[in-house]
Amino acid sequence: MDLAGKNVVITGGGRGMGKKFAVDMKNAGAKPFVVDVIQENLDALKAETGIDGKILDVTKESEVEAFFNAYTDEHGAADVLVNNAGITADALFIKKKGEEIIKFPMSNWEKVINVNLTGVFLCAREAAYHMVKSGKKGVIVNISSISRSGNLGQTNYAATKSAVDSMTVVWGKELTKYGIRVGAIAPGYINTEMVAKIRQDMLDKIIANIPVGRLGEMEEISKAVRFIVENDFFTGRVIEVDGGMRI
Ligand code: NDP
């Protein structure tokens, strides 16, 4: 797909990697539109880049449906969806602290499942519905993670990201007949606020395990998004962009 003039919806694009994807899409001649949950971030995005956005919590079915209906009425169906919104809420599955045994909190489980799994499902479903309805070819790019292989302290996050990978394969198989391709990217540790939250001594250990010897840059993930959108022979697969690291 040629990006020029294409409608691109990016979830969680108010900051971090999603914002970078939006800016790069704009520079490539596409028409990005961002959804996110914090109005100030959307306002800053608009002021800095001219890119429009709207508040949308991707976990709410009726709100996601309403957003895609309204977006399609105004702009036409999205040609590209970048399913980027994602959160972490790490904890150990079971932690023994003295005599106390602490369980993985249910609230951490539900928060992450709702955004990273249900949110991805809902946005892809609505984007695909409108692509099919309008007879448009389209591309869905899901953002997975290196943690999909099972990262310590991330029962919830790892479960959602491996599910994102399998949904990518299923949708790749099911949607090809409508001209819709689906791909995912599993980034390694990228120089973002999400990674800045990791304790420095832990981060140093992580970096020591990255063969390339550094964190990835948002630009490097953005290039992978563009590759999936532009390469018409790519579907149902996950690209690993992780500096060679294995978890
Ligand atoms: P950020 O936290 O910087 O950005 C994620 C954005 O999603 C935030 O703006 C966040 O809002 C928004 N968001 C959270 N919940 C919702 C919701 N319910 N509905 C809509 N938007 C929501 O993350 P990154 O840029 O670091 O990560 C982007 C993606 O890449 C995620 O899917 C992440 O799992 C994945 N990833 C990141 C890696 C990294 O190294 N950073 C590595 C591998 C994968 P708010 O401002 O409120 O937080």
CSV table of N, CA and C in Angstrom, one decimal, residues 81-83 120 138-144 164-165 167-169 171-172 175 180-186 224-225 227-229 231 234-239:
chain,number,residue,atom,x,y,z
A,81,LEU,N,-4.9,0.8,10.4
A,81,LEU,CA,-5.0,0.9,11.9
A,81,LEU,C,-3.7,0.5,12.5
A,82,VAL,N,-3.1,1.3,13.4
A,82,VAL,CA,-2.0,0.9,14.2
A,82,VAL,C,-2.5,0.7,15.6
A,83,ASN,N,-2.6,-0.5,16.0
A,83,ASN,CA,-3.1,-0.9,17.3
A,83,ASN,C,-2.0,-0.9,18.3
A,120,VAL,N,-7.2,-4.2,21.7
A,120,VAL,CA,-6.7,-4.5,20.3
A,120,VAL,C,-7.7,-5.2,19.5
A,138,GLY,N,-7.1,-2.7,3.2
A,138,GLY,CA,-6.6,-2.1,4.4
A,138,GLY,C,-5.5,-2.9,5.1
A,139,VAL,N,-4.9,-2.3,6.0
A,139,VAL,CA,-3.8,-2.9,6.8
A,139,VAL,C,-4.0,-2.7,8.3
A,140,ILE,N,-3.8,-3.7,9.1
A,140,ILE,CA,-3.8,-3.6,10.5
A,140,ILE,C,-2.5,-4.0,11.1
A,141,VAL,N,-1.9,-3.0,11.9
A,141,VAL,CA,-0.6,-3.3,12.5
A,141,VAL,C,-0.8,-3.4,14.0
A,142,ASN,N,-0.5,-4.5,14.6
A,142,ASN,CA,-0.6,-4.7,16.0
A,142,ASN,C,0.8,-4.6,16.7
A,143,ILE,N,0.8,-3.9,17.8
A,143,ILE,CA,2.1,-3.8,18.5
A,143,ILE,C,2.2,-4.8,19.6
A,144,SER,N,3.0,-5.8,19.4
A,144,SER,CA,3.2,-6.9,20.4
A,144,SER,C,4.4,-6.5,21.3
A,164,VAL,N,-1.8,-11.2,21.2
A,164,VAL,CA,-1.8,-10.3,20.1
A,164,VAL,C,-1.2,-11.0,18.9
A,165,ASP,N,-0.1,-11.7,19.1
A,165,ASP,CA,0.5,-12.4,18.0
A,165,ASP,C,-0.4,-13.5,17.4
A,167,MET,N,-3.7,-13.5,17.5
A,167,MET,CA,-4.8,-12.9,16.8
A,167,MET,C,-4.3,-12.3,15.4
A,168,THR,N,-3.1,-11.9,15.3
A,168,THR,CA,-2.5,-11.4,14.1
A,168,THR,C,-2.5,-12.5,13.0
A,169,VAL,N,-2.2,-13.8,13.5
A,169,VAL,CA,-2.1,-14.9,12.5
A,169,VAL,C,-3.6,-15.2,12.1
A,171,TRP,N,-6.3,-13.3,12.1
A,171,TRP,CA,-6.9,-12.3,11.2
A,171,TRP,C,-6.2,-12.2,9.9
A,172,GLY,N,-4.9,-12.5,9.8
A,172,GLY,CA,-4.2,-12.6,8.5
A,172,GLY,C,-4.9,-13.6,7.7
A,175,LEU,N,-8.9,-12.4,6.9
A,175,LEU,CA,-9.2,-11.1,6.3
A,175,LEU,C,-8.6,-10.9,4.9
A,180,ILE,N,-7.6,-7.3,3.2
A,180,ILE,CA,-7.0,-6.7,4.4
A,180,ILE,C,-5.8,-7.5,4.9
A,181,ARG,N,-4.7,-6.9,5.1
A,181,ARG,CA,-3.5,-7.5,5.6
A,181,ARG,C,-3.3,-7.2,7.1
A,182,VAL,N,-2.7,-8.1,7.8
A,182,VAL,CA,-2.5,-7.9,9.3
A,182,VAL,C,-1.1,-8.3,9.6
A,183,GLY,N,-0.4,-7.4,10.3
A,183,GLY,CA,1.0,-7.7,10.8
A,183,GLY,C,1.2,-7.3,12.2
A,184,ALA,N,2.2,-7.8,12.8
A,184,ALA,CA,2.5,-7.3,14.2
A,184,ALA,C,4.0,-7.0,14.3
A,185,ILE,N,4.4,-6.2,15.2
A,185,ILE,CA,5.8,-6.0,15.5
A,185,ILE,C,6.0,-6.3,17.0
A,186,ALA,N,7.0,-7.0,17.3
A,186,ALA,CA,7.4,-7.3,18.7
A,186,ALA,C,8.7,-6.6,19.0
A,224,ALA,N,9.5,-0.2,10.9
A,224,ALA,CA,8.9,-1.6,10.8
A,224,ALA,C,7.4,-1.4,10.5
A,225,VAL,N,6.7,-0.5,11.2
A,225,VAL,CA,5.3,-0.2,10.9
A,225,VAL,C,5.1,0.1,9.4
A,227,PHE,N,7.1,-0.6,7.0
A,227,PHE,CA,7.4,-1.8,6.1
A,227,PHE,C,6.1,-2.7,6.0
A,228,ILE,N,5.4,-2.9,7.1
A,228,ILE,CA,4.2,-3.8,7.1
A,228,ILE,C,3.1,-3.1,6.2
A,229,VAL,N,3.0,-1.8,6.3
A,229,VAL,CA,1.9,-1.1,5.6
A,229,VAL,C,2.3,-1.2,4.1
A,231,ASN,N,4.4,-3.2,2.3
A,231,ASN,CA,4.7,-4.5,1.7
A,231,ASN,C,3.5,-5.4,1.5
A,234,PHE,N,3.1,-9.1,2.8
A,234,PHE,CA,3.3,-9.3,4.2
A,234,PHE,C,1.9,-9.5,4.9
A,235,THR,N,1.6,-10.6,5.5
A,235,THR,CA,0.4,-10.7,6.3
A,235,THR,C,0.6,-11.9,7.3
A,236,GLY,N,-0.1,-11.8,8.4
A,236,GLY,CA,-0.2,-12.9,9.4
A,236,GLY,C,1.1,-13.2,10.1
A,237,ARG,N,2.0,-12.3,10.1
A,237,ARG,CA,3.3,-12.6,10.7
A,237,ARG,C,3.7,-11.4,11.7
A,238,VAL,N,4.7,-11.8,12.5
A,238,VAL,CA,5.2,-10.9,13.5
A,238,VAL,C,6.7,-10.5,13.2
A,239,ILE,N,7.0,-9.3,13.2
A,239,ILE,CA,8.4,-8.9,13.0
A,239,ILE,C,9.0,-8.6,14.3
